[in-house]
Amino acid sequence: MKIILGNSTRSLFALSVLVGLLPLYANAIETRFETDAALPIVYLNVAVKAGAANDLLGKSGITNFVGEMMLRGTKTRTKAQIDEAIDQLGATLAVEVRSEAVIFRGRVLSAKLAEYMEILQEIITTPSFPEKEIKKLKAEVGSQILEARGKDNSLGKVMWEGFLFEGHPYGKPILGKTKETAALTRADLVRHYADLFQDRNLLVVGSGDSEASFVDAWAARLAEKRPNSAGENPVHISPLPKAFDHKRVRFIDKPDRTQTQVYFGQIGVRMTDPSFFPLFLANHVFGGGSFSARLMQEIRVKRGWSYGAYSYFRQGIRPRSWQAYTFPATKDTAAALALIDGMLRNYRESGITLEEFQFAQASLINSAGFAFNTPAKRVENILLEKTLDLPDGFMKTYASNFEKATLPTTNAAVKKFLAPDQLSILILGTAKDLKLKAAESLKVPESSIEVVPYLKE
């Protein structure tokens, strides 16, 4: 097995590796391909280093819309013809839109790779944005938004992101808002596509039964067909999200709820921040994936208030979020709010114990290797590194960074980071049943809790 790094100006890149002087040239789609002939399959991904955070003002959802529309017609193929061609190759192709990335994910038999690349190149370089498909997709996206509002967990997630990142691009819903997506025009889509799909914003990552030189040559053809526009890159990195200096509580009011969705959180830290790994380790104890985590033990195991209770970091090019989440029955929500608030304060002041630290450290070190033990996982790691502006190979440093952590530095990091009196808290439930009780549990005036109807976008 070998990993070969490259780009569409391969000789220049090879020279830069040898002499350690030349940068990766701007007019060159960066490629990362791992040759693995264990199976006659190739996984090929084309990513744009921009996502929903780059949606235009008043046009939320446009990046997702552009990505979906690119699969619905090129200058030489209709949607039906694209679907048929992919099926005939026994291949798969789908688009995923994140806050800071658009990823076209594909899989094909290695014997059919060249044919597959021709289709994918058409999709990336010559989308046609047919009006008929735009109309269909608007109806589909509108239905998806309404469906999400009917599911408390998905509605809560969208509302939480919008609340925590109020006024910041990270708060933009990937699907967009109903009225704004309905108002998108073909001209809007063509212009946004042109801004995003330029060679300086593109990345090709893959693995499988092929050679990097073959993928490299294909990336060069993409670069030729999607040159950079004049001037600076239309894609801009989001500003730093705002950290609030006081506790905020928002209640998403939805009638007749027998269960609630509860979020506690604050702005997080970058993965490259020196405190990230100590904080990650401590969070594994407090609310991480282990069933022995404090939140899971207290909320589910001991009291049976909710099927789950977790805390975790979400990452971005900028510091994104740390958040705790649970979904108790309405009758148990007030008690759960008070318990979590108290647990957070104790977590900040007392940290974790030596026994908890040693268990978490060993667990995380032992599991770190599973993050890159298959070609598919290594491809995903490269996508994360490139789209989140992380150093090459960063995802392989988890074990060594956990080894460096100590109990004093871990607890000091928690105490410095966590701000229980400046958290954002969101509750999705029925306000008339819970607002007063929530205020009492959180020790805030009832009048300070903002109530928002669940249908408000």
Tab-separated table of C-alpha atoms in Angstrom:
chain	number	residue	atom	x	y	z
A	1	MET	CA	0.000	0.000	0.000
A	2	LYS	CA	1.320	3.443	-0.820
A	3	ILE	CA	0.156	7.004	-0.390
A	4	ILE	CA	1.106	9.463	-3.110
A	5	LEU	CA	0.504	13.183	-2.788
A	6	GLY	CA	0.013	15.276	-5.849
A	7	ASN	CA	-1.749	18.025	-7.745
A	8	SER	CA	-2.427	19.013	-11.284
A	9	THR	CA	1.054	20.501	-11.753
A	10	ARG	CA	2.738	17.322	-10.614
A	11	SER	CA	6.363	18.102	-11.530
A	12	LEU	CA	6.307	21.372	-9.570
A	13	PHE	CA	4.891	19.633	-6.516
A	14	ALA	CA	7.473	16.849	-6.705
A	15	LEU	CA	10.218	19.457	-6.828
A	16	SER	CA	8.757	21.290	-3.842
A	17	VAL	CA	8.893	18.077	-1.814
A	18	LEU	CA	12.508	17.480	-2.807
A	19	VAL	CA	13.886	20.912	-2.086
A	20	GLY	CA	11.381	22.010	0.575
A	21	LEU	CA	11.086	25.469	-0.943
A	22	LEU	CA	8.328	25.725	-3.518
A	23	PRO	CA	4.714	26.261	-2.358
A	24	LEU	CA	1.737	24.413	-3.752
A	25	TYR	CA	0.754	26.578	-6.712
A	26	ALA	CA	-2.603	28.340	-6.604
A	27	ASN	CA	-3.698	27.267	-10.082
A	28	ALA	CA	-3.571	23.579	-9.247
A	29	ILE	CA	-6.327	21.428	-7.815
A	30	GLU	CA	-4.728	19.676	-4.877
A	31	THR	CA	-5.061	15.896	-4.957
A	32	ARG	CA	-4.549	13.195	-2.374
A	33	PHE	CA	-4.844	9.595	-3.538
A	34	GLU	CA	-3.985	6.351	-1.741
A	35	THR	CA	-3.410	3.324	-3.928
A	36	ASP	CA	-4.982	0.184	-2.451
A	37	ALA	CA	-5.480	-2.797	-4.757
A	38	ALA	CA	-7.086	-5.034	-2.132
A	39	LEU	CA	-10.427	-4.650	-3.940
A	40	PRO	CA	-11.141	-3.605	-7.562
A	41	ILE	CA	-12.906	-0.442	-6.360
A	42	VAL	CA	-12.050	3.258	-6.377
A	43	TYR	CA	-13.503	5.827	-3.982
A	44	LEU	CA	-13.296	9.284	-5.545
A	45	ASN	CA	-14.293	12.551	-3.873
A	46	VAL	CA	-14.317	16.073	-5.263
A	47	ALA	CA	-14.674	18.719	-2.568
A	48	VAL	CA	-15.127	22.469	-2.520
A	49	LYS	CA	-13.583	24.243	0.452
A	50	ALA	CA	-16.760	26.254	1.045
A	51	GLY	CA	-20.223	25.352	2.260
A	52	ALA	CA	-23.435	26.654	3.786
A	53	ALA	CA	-21.480	29.240	5.774
A	54	ASN	CA	-20.801	30.864	2.395
A	55	ASP	CA	-24.485	31.228	1.527
A	56	LEU	CA	-25.248	34.720	0.296
A	57	LEU	CA	-27.177	37.160	2.477
A	58	GLY	CA	-30.896	36.565	2.036
A	59	LYS	CA	-30.231	33.408	-0.001
A	60	SER	CA	-29.842	30.745	2.678
A	61	GLY	CA	-29.613	27.234	1.287
A	62	ILE	CA	-28.093	28.342	-2.018
A	63	THR	CA	-24.921	26.259	-1.620
A	64	ASN	CA	-26.932	23.114	-0.932
A	65	PHE	CA	-29.212	23.982	-3.846
A	66	VAL	CA	-26.264	24.407	-6.229
A	67	GLY	CA	-24.758	21.082	-5.142
A	68	GLU	CA	-28.034	19.220	-5.673
A	69	MET	CA	-28.693	20.927	-9.014
A	70	MET	CA	-25.298	19.891	-10.358
A	71	LEU	CA	-26.526	16.277	-10.286
A	72	ARG	CA	-29.646	17.249	-12.261
A	73	GLY	CA	-28.247	18.135	-15.630
A	74	THR	CA	-25.150	19.086	-17.609
A	75	LYS	CA	-24.785	20.683	-21.014
A	76	THR	CA	-24.892	17.218	-22.611
A	77	ARG	CA	-26.946	15.078	-20.187
A	78	THR	CA	-30.287	15.331	-18.425
A	79	LYS	CA	-30.796	14.165	-14.853
A	80	ALA	CA	-32.269	10.901	-16.130
A	81	GLN	CA	-29.268	10.349	-18.389
A	82	ILE	CA	-26.829	11.040	-15.548
A	83	ASP	CA	-28.655	8.605	-13.261
A	84	GLU	CA	-28.763	5.940	-15.973
A	85	ALA	CA	-25.072	6.337	-16.828
A	86	ILE	CA	-24.054	6.009	-13.172
A	87	ASP	CA	-26.287	2.946	-12.738
A	88	GLN	CA	-24.894	1.268	-15.853
A	89	LEU	CA	-21.393	1.584	-14.427
A	90	GLY	CA	-22.536	-0.003	-11.166
A	91	ALA	CA	-21.315	3.144	-9.449
A	92	THR	CA	-22.631	5.575	-6.850
A	93	LEU	CA	-22.483	9.360	-6.682
A	94	ALA	CA	-24.001	11.721	-4.131
A	95	VAL	CA	-23.406	15.222	-2.842
A	96	GLU	CA	-22.993	16.211	0.804
A	97	VAL	CA	-23.102	19.848	1.910
A	98	ARG	CA	-21.530	20.853	5.212
A	99	SER	CA	-21.073	24.241	6.794
A	100	GLU	CA	-17.642	24.651	5.214
A	101	ALA	CA	-17.510	22.037	2.457
A	102	VAL	CA	-19.376	20.605	-0.505
A	103	ILE	CA	-18.339	17.008	-1.196
A	104	PHE	CA	-19.233	14.900	-4.222
A	105	ARG	CA	-18.735	11.325	-3.015
A	106	GLY	CA	-18.394	8.510	-5.505
A	107	ARG	CA	-17.550	4.816	-5.769
A	108	VAL	CA	-16.889	2.822	-8.931
A	109	LEU	CA	-15.254	-0.394	-10.108
A	110	SER	CA	-11.663	0.362	-11.061
A	111	ALA	CA	-12.246	-1.042	-14.566
A	112	LYS	CA	-14.903	1.637	-15.098
A	113	LEU	CA	-12.992	4.531	-13.520
A	114	ALA	CA	-12.180	6.367	-16.758
A	115	GLU	CA	-15.827	6.349	-17.875
A	116	TYR	CA	-16.928	7.442	-14.420
A	117	MET	CA	-14.440	10.308	-14.418
A	118	GLU	CA	-15.887	11.601	-17.693
A	119	ILE	CA	-19.355	11.809	-16.158
A	120	LEU	CA	-18.097	13.379	-12.933
A	121	GLN	CA	-16.043	15.911	-14.884
A	122	GLU	CA	-19.169	16.950	-16.793
A	123	ILE	CA	-21.067	17.387	-13.542
A	124	ILE	CA	-18.316	19.475	-11.930
A	125	THR	CA	-17.467	21.633	-14.954
A	126	THR	CA	-20.602	21.975	-17.109
A	127	PRO	CA	-23.782	21.917	-14.981
A	128	SER	CA	-26.742	23.373	-16.861
A	129	PHE	CA	-29.163	24.303	-14.039
A	130	PRO	CA	-32.319	23.565	-16.067
A	131	GLU	CA	-35.364	25.589	-15.015
A	132	LYS	CA	-37.550	22.483	-14.910
A	133	GLU	CA	-35.260	20.831	-12.356
A	134	ILE	CA	-34.964	24.052	-10.342
A	135	LYS	CA	-38.732	24.070	-9.924
A	136	LYS	CA	-38.754	20.417	-8.856
A	137	LEU	CA	-35.924	20.887	-6.389
A	138	LYS	CA	-37.597	23.912	-4.796
A	139	ALA	CA	-40.625	21.749	-4.051
A	140	GLU	CA	-38.422	18.969	-2.670
A	141	VAL	CA	-36.350	21.277	-0.466
A	142	GLY	CA	-39.497	22.982	0.811
A	143	SER	CA	-40.889	19.578	1.774
A	144	GLN	CA	-37.618	18.630	3.482
A	145	ILE	CA	-37.675	21.821	5.557
A	146	LEU	CA	-41.282	21.196	6.593
A	147	GLU	CA	-40.513	17.559	7.383
A	148	ALA	CA	-37.581	18.624	9.565
A	149	ARG	CA	-39.884	20.981	11.479
A	150	GLY	CA	-42.148	18.049	12.187
A	151	LYS	CA	-39.336	16.102	13.868
A	152	ASP	CA	-38.317	17.532	17.211
A	153	ASN	CA	-34.721	16.305	17.086
A	154	SER	CA	-33.962	17.821	13.669
A	155	LEU	CA	-35.930	20.994	14.468
A	156	GLY	CA	-34.054	21.365	17.745
A	157	LYS	CA	-30.685	21.019	16.007
A	158	VAL	CA	-31.483	23.739	13.453
A	159	MET	CA	-32.901	26.059	16.109
A	160	TRP	CA	-29.909	25.459	18.368
A	161	GLU	CA	-27.366	26.278	15.669
A	162	GLY	CA	-29.251	29.453	14.807
A	163	PHE	CA	-29.408	30.481	18.466
A	164	LEU	CA	-25.819	29.727	19.482
A	165	PHE	CA	-24.398	31.359	16.338
A	166	GLU	CA	-26.926	34.163	16.106
A	167	GLY	CA	-25.863	36.525	13.308
A	168	HIS	CA	-22.894	34.323	12.336
A	169	PRO	CA	-22.563	32.175	9.177
A	170	TYR	CA	-22.297	29.005	11.290
A	171	GLY	CA	-25.914	29.539	12.246
A	172	LYS	CA	-27.170	29.240	8.668
A	173	PRO	CA	-29.323	26.137	8.077
A	174	ILE	CA	-27.869	23.972	5.320
A	175	LEU	CA	-31.264	23.463	3.657
A	176	GLY	CA	-31.994	27.172	3.974
A	177	LYS	CA	-35.211	28.965	4.828
A	178	THR	CA	-38.439	28.279	2.965
A	179	LYS	CA	-39.021	31.748	1.504
A	180	GLU	CA	-35.371	32.286	0.611
A	181	THR	CA	-34.909	28.987	-1.231
A	182	ALA	CA	-38.226	29.511	-3.025
A	183	ALA	CA	-36.964	32.879	-4.300
A	184	LEU	CA	-33.679	31.576	-5.752
A	185	THR	CA	-33.264	32.190	-9.477
A	186	ARG	CA	-31.218	30.372	-12.081
A	187	ALA	CA	-28.970	33.431	-12.321
A	188	ASP	CA	-28.336	33.215	-8.553
A	189	LEU	CA	-27.310	29.569	-8.889
A	190	VAL	CA	-25.032	30.115	-11.890
A	191	ARG	CA	-23.279	33.010	-10.169
A	192	HIS	CA	-22.796	31.129	-6.886
A	193	TYR	CA	-21.521	28.054	-8.731
A	194	ALA	CA	-18.968	30.201	-10.565
A	195	ASP	CA	-17.760	31.694	-7.281
A	196	LEU	CA	-17.335	28.348	-5.528
A	197	PHE	CA	-16.195	25.959	-8.239
A	198	GLN	CA	-12.784	27.402	-9.089
A	199	ASP	CA	-9.584	25.392	-9.079
A	200	ARG	CA	-8.232	27.208	-6.000
A	201	ASN	CA	-11.273	26.036	-4.025
A	202	LEU	CA	-11.326	22.447	-5.298
A	203	LEU	CA	-9.822	19.329	-3.789
A	204	VAL	CA	-9.684	15.767	-5.149
A	205	VAL	CA	-9.303	12.986	-2.575
A	206	GLY	CA	-9.587	9.268	-3.129
A	207	SER	CA	-8.375	5.743	-2.556
A	208	GLY	CA	-8.528	2.402	-4.264
A	209	ASP	CA	-7.323	0.338	-7.177
A	210	SER	CA	-5.755	3.031	-9.345
A	211	GLU	CA	-2.613	5.153	-9.539
A	212	ALA	CA	-2.228	8.681	-8.219
A	213	SER	CA	-0.795	9.773	-11.564
A	214	PHE	CA	-4.061	8.812	-13.286
A	215	VAL	CA	-6.138	10.787	-10.784
A	216	ASP	CA	-3.645	13.646	-11.010
A	217	ALA	CA	-4.063	13.908	-14.762
A	218	TRP	CA	-7.822	14.021	-14.362
A	219	ALA	CA	-7.521	16.773	-11.734
A	220	ALA	CA	-5.423	18.749	-14.215
A	221	ARG	CA	-8.278	18.604	-16.713
A	222	LEU	CA	-10.681	19.867	-14.057
A	223	ALA	CA	-8.320	22.758	-13.308
A	224	GLU	CA	-8.210	23.732	-16.970
A	225	LYS	CA	-12.002	23.823	-17.194
A	226	ARG	CA	-12.563	25.667	-13.894
A	227	PRO	CA	-9.920	28.441	-13.850
A	228	ASN	CA	-9.807	31.042	-11.121
A	229	SER	CA	-11.749	34.251	-11.620
A	230	ALA	CA	-9.859	37.532	-11.714
A	231	GLY	CA	-9.048	39.170	-8.395
A	232	GLU	CA	-9.367	37.760	-4.922
A	233	ASN	CA	-11.157	34.536	-4.110
A	234	PRO	CA	-14.946	35.096	-3.798
A	235	VAL	CA	-14.908	32.492	-1.008
A	236	HIS	CA	-14.133	34.112	2.336
A	237	ILE	CA	-13.468	32.536	5.726
A	238	SER	CA	-16.131	33.370	8.295
A	239	PRO	CA	-15.318	35.840	11.094
A	240	LEU	CA	-14.820	34.621	14.641
A	241	PRO	CA	-18.151	33.680	16.256
A	242	LYS	CA	-19.268	35.856	19.142
A	243	ALA	CA	-18.968	34.550	22.691
A	244	PHE	CA	-21.745	35.977	24.887
A	245	ASP	CA	-20.985	37.478	28.305
A	246	HIS	CA	-24.226	36.355	29.958
A	247	LYS	CA	-26.506	33.352	30.167
A	248	ARG	CA	-29.131	33.192	27.411
A	249	VAL	CA	-32.168	30.927	27.437
A	250	ARG	CA	-34.471	30.411	24.470
A	251	PHE	CA	-37.651	28.326	24.501
A	252	ILE	CA	-38.863	26.936	21.174
A	253	ASP	CA	-42.593	26.665	21.763
A	254	LYS	CA	-44.244	23.658	20.132
A	255	PRO	CA	-47.699	22.549	21.320
A	256	ASP	CA	-48.506	19.264	23.014
A	257	ARG	CA	-44.957	17.992	23.580
A	258	THR	CA	-44.542	15.026	25.909
A	259	GLN	CA	-40.775	15.116	25.388
A	260	THR	CA	-38.315	18.008	25.133
A	261	GLN	CA	-35.028	18.705	23.361
A	262	VAL	CA	-32.452	20.388	25.595
A	263	TYR	CA	-29.137	21.986	24.622
A	264	PHE	CA	-26.494	23.677	26.787
A	265	GLY	CA	-23.436	25.134	25.084
A	266	GLN	CA	-20.913	27.809	24.226
A	267	ILE	CA	-18.368	28.687	21.548
A	268	GLY	CA	-15.701	25.987	21.376
A	269	VAL	CA	-12.014	25.848	20.473
A	270	ARG	CA	-10.129	25.003	17.294
A	271	MET	CA	-8.610	21.545	17.085
A	272	THR	CA	-5.206	23.221	16.795
A	273	ASP	CA	-5.691	25.093	20.088
A	274	PRO	CA	-3.285	23.770	22.770
A	275	SER	CA	-6.238	23.188	25.096
A	276	PHE	CA	-8.232	21.050	22.640
A	277	PHE	CA	-6.867	17.618	23.516
A	278	PRO	CA	-7.039	18.112	27.311
A	279	LEU	CA	-10.599	19.425	26.875
A	280	PHE	CA	-11.508	16.525	24.583
A	281	LEU	CA	-10.163	14.063	27.143
A	282	ALA	CA	-12.092	15.694	29.993
A	283	ASN	CA	-15.248	15.792	27.892
A	284	HIS	CA	-14.920	12.047	27.312
A	285	VAL	CA	-15.427	11.728	31.065
A	286	PHE	CA	-18.221	14.284	31.319
A	287	GLY	CA	-20.411	13.425	28.356
A	288	GLY	CA	-18.433	11.645	25.651
A	289	GLY	CA	-19.323	8.458	23.837
A	290	SER	CA	-18.668	6.134	26.771
A	291	PHE	CA	-21.701	4.705	28.570
A	292	SER	CA	-19.806	5.416	31.788
A	293	ALA	CA	-19.739	9.180	31.081
A	294	ARG	CA	-21.169	11.315	33.877
A	295	LEU	CA	-24.110	12.705	31.905
A	296	MET	CA	-25.208	9.279	30.704
A	297	GLN	CA	-24.884	7.793	34.176
A	298	GLU	CA	-26.796	10.567	35.938
A	299	ILE	CA	-29.531	11.227	33.354
A	300	ARG	CA	-30.206	7.751	31.992
A	301	VAL	CA	-28.728	5.044	34.203
A	302	LYS	CA	-29.562	6.423	37.651
A	303	ARG	CA	-32.759	8.364	36.915
A	304	GLY	CA	-34.151	7.095	33.609
A	305	TRP	CA	-35.052	10.609	32.473
A	306	SER	CA	-33.805	10.229	28.906
A	307	TYR	CA	-32.535	7.511	26.612
A	308	GLY	CA	-29.319	9.484	26.137
A	309	ALA	CA	-27.303	12.472	27.342
A	310	TYR	CA	-24.105	13.595	25.651
A	311	SER	CA	-21.616	16.425	25.303
A	312	TYR	CA	-19.269	17.026	22.397
A	313	PHE	CA	-17.263	19.497	20.343
A	314	ARG	CA	-18.169	20.526	16.805
A	315	GLN	CA	-15.368	21.817	14.620
A	316	GLY	CA	-14.888	24.486	11.976
A	317	ILE	CA	-12.217	26.666	10.438
A	318	ARG	CA	-13.133	29.017	13.260
A	319	PRO	CA	-13.878	27.880	16.829
A	320	ARG	CA	-17.307	26.302	16.607
A	321	SER	CA	-19.079	24.805	19.600
A	322	TRP	CA	-19.053	22.691	22.703
A	323	GLN	CA	-22.506	21.496	23.652
A	324	ALA	CA	-24.435	19.119	25.878
A	325	TYR	CA	-27.657	17.519	24.648
A	326	THR	CA	-30.440	15.403	26.092
A	327	PHE	CA	-34.122	14.733	25.398
A	328	PRO	CA	-36.080	14.008	28.590
A	329	ALA	CA	-39.799	13.547	29.074
A	330	THR	CA	-41.595	16.825	29.721
A	331	LYS	CA	-42.320	15.796	33.313
A	332	ASP	CA	-38.586	15.311	33.978
A	333	THR	CA	-37.236	18.320	32.083
A	334	ALA	CA	-37.156	20.848	34.925
A	335	ALA	CA	-35.246	18.434	37.151
A	336	ALA	CA	-32.889	17.567	34.297
A	337	LEU	CA	-32.146	21.256	33.680
A	338	ALA	CA	-31.253	21.796	37.323
A	339	LEU	CA	-29.131	18.650	37.430
A	340	ILE	CA	-27.141	19.499	34.287
A	341	ASP	CA	-26.592	23.073	35.452
A	342	GLY	CA	-25.205	21.766	38.737
A	343	MET	CA	-23.076	19.118	37.031
A	344	LEU	CA	-21.521	21.740	34.759
A	345	ARG	CA	-20.601	23.943	37.700
A	346	ASN	CA	-19.053	21.012	39.547
A	347	TYR	CA	-17.219	19.929	36.377
A	348	ARG	CA	-15.665	23.374	36.036
A	349	GLU	CA	-14.687	23.772	39.688
A	350	SER	CA	-13.566	20.226	40.527
A	351	GLY	CA	-12.591	18.824	37.147
A	352	ILE	CA	-12.240	15.071	36.747
A	353	THR	CA	-10.664	12.554	39.122
A	354	LEU	CA	-7.376	10.727	38.614
A	355	GLU	CA	-9.253	7.464	38.055
A	356	GLU	CA	-11.489	9.085	35.425
A	357	PHE	CA	-8.481	10.715	33.767
A	358	GLN	CA	-6.542	7.464	33.504
A	359	PHE	CA	-9.553	5.569	32.149
A	360	ALA	CA	-10.316	8.223	29.523
A	361	GLN	CA	-6.683	8.625	28.495
A	362	ALA	CA	-6.184	4.882	27.998
A	363	SER	CA	-9.491	4.520	26.170
A	364	LEU	CA	-8.801	7.392	23.773
A	365	ILE	CA	-5.220	6.305	23.058
A	366	ASN	CA	-6.304	2.719	22.387
A	367	SER	CA	-9.112	3.777	20.060
A	368	ALA	CA	-7.156	6.452	18.170
A	369	GLY	CA	-5.779	3.978	15.639
A	370	PHE	CA	-9.270	3.045	14.510
A	371	ALA	CA	-9.693	6.559	13.093
A	372	PHE	CA	-7.410	5.716	10.157
A	373	ASN	CA	-7.316	1.908	9.895
A	374	THR	CA	-9.078	1.758	6.509
A	375	PRO	CA	-8.571	3.674	3.249
A	376	ALA	CA	-12.078	5.145	3.525
A	377	LYS	CA	-11.330	6.555	6.990
A	378	ARG	CA	-8.003	7.972	5.834
A	379	VAL	CA	-9.768	9.690	2.945
A	380	GLU	CA	-12.279	11.221	5.358
A	381	ASN	CA	-9.426	12.417	7.574
A	382	ILE	CA	-7.779	14.158	4.629
A	383	LEU	CA	-11.084	15.810	3.739
A	384	LEU	CA	-11.362	17.091	7.311
A	385	GLU	CA	-7.780	18.348	7.334
A	386	LYS	CA	-8.134	20.212	4.054
A	387	THR	CA	-11.643	21.633	4.544
A	388	LEU	CA	-11.012	22.672	8.167
A	389	ASP	CA	-7.560	24.134	7.469
A	390	LEU	CA	-5.687	21.653	9.656
A	391	PRO	CA	-2.035	20.641	9.198
A	392	ASP	CA	-1.410	17.618	6.976
A	393	GLY	CA	-1.430	14.458	9.077
A	394	PHE	CA	-3.167	16.155	12.003
A	395	MET	CA	-5.767	13.417	12.416
A	396	LYS	CA	-2.995	10.897	13.115
A	397	THR	CA	-1.707	12.883	16.107
A	398	TYR	CA	-4.580	12.104	18.474
A	399	ALA	CA	-2.825	9.298	20.371
A	400	SER	CA	0.414	11.240	20.890
A	401	ASN	CA	-1.485	14.329	22.032
A	402	PHE	CA	-3.548	12.346	24.529
A	403	GLU	CA	-0.320	10.829	25.865
A	404	LYS	CA	1.005	14.329	26.594
A	405	ALA	CA	-2.013	15.296	28.703
A	406	THR	CA	-1.756	15.381	32.499
A	407	LEU	CA	-4.498	15.601	35.104
A	408	PRO	CA	-3.476	19.116	36.278
A	409	THR	CA	-3.331	20.536	32.735
A	410	THR	CA	-6.628	18.851	31.846
A	411	ASN	CA	-8.515	20.249	34.820
A	412	ALA	CA	-6.923	23.668	34.351
A	413	ALA	CA	-8.107	23.677	30.729
A	414	VAL	CA	-11.675	22.861	31.799
A	415	LYS	CA	-11.701	25.603	34.422
A	416	LYS	CA	-10.420	28.188	31.953
A	417	PHE	CA	-12.743	27.137	29.123
A	418	LEU	CA	-16.131	26.369	30.647
A	419	ALA	CA	-18.372	29.325	31.519
A	420	PRO	CA	-21.567	28.084	33.270
A	421	ASP	CA	-22.887	31.634	33.762
A	422	GLN	CA	-22.403	32.534	30.092
A	423	LEU	CA	-23.944	29.495	28.447
A	424	SER	CA	-26.598	29.473	25.772
A	425	ILE	CA	-29.461	27.125	26.658
A	426	LEU	CA	-32.232	26.023	24.316
A	427	ILE	CA	-35.352	24.080	25.242
A	428	LEU	CA	-37.808	22.776	22.674
A	429	GLY	CA	-41.131	21.927	24.274
A	430	THR	CA	-44.468	23.422	25.277
A	431	ALA	CA	-43.837	26.795	26.910
A	432	LYS	CA	-47.044	26.990	28.968
A	433	ASP	CA	-46.113	23.734	30.695
A	434	LEU	CA	-42.438	24.399	31.300
A	435	LYS	CA	-41.311	28.018	31.034
A	436	LEU	CA	-41.752	28.915	34.722
A	437	LYS	CA	-40.284	25.602	35.903
A	438	ALA	CA	-37.304	26.051	33.561
A	439	ALA	CA	-36.651	29.524	34.947
A	440	GLU	CA	-36.685	28.173	38.495
A	441	SER	CA	-34.372	25.277	37.604
A	442	LEU	CA	-31.882	27.543	35.844
A	443	LYS	CA	-32.195	30.322	38.443
A	444	VAL	CA	-33.045	33.008	35.884
A	445	PRO	CA	-36.032	35.403	35.745
A	446	GLU	CA	-38.907	33.932	33.768
A	447	SER	CA	-39.073	37.197	31.814
A	448	SER	CA	-35.506	36.655	30.566
A	449	ILE	CA	-36.454	33.465	28.714
A	450	GLU	CA	-37.140	34.250	25.065
A	451	VAL	CA	-40.055	32.279	23.600
A	452	VAL	CA	-39.969	31.578	19.857
A	453	PRO	CA	-42.753	29.795	17.927
A	454	TYR	CA	-41.475	26.571	16.376
A	455	LEU	CA	-42.634	27.621	12.894
A	456	LYS	CA	-40.553	30.800	12.911
A	457	GLU	CA	-37.543	30.605	10.602
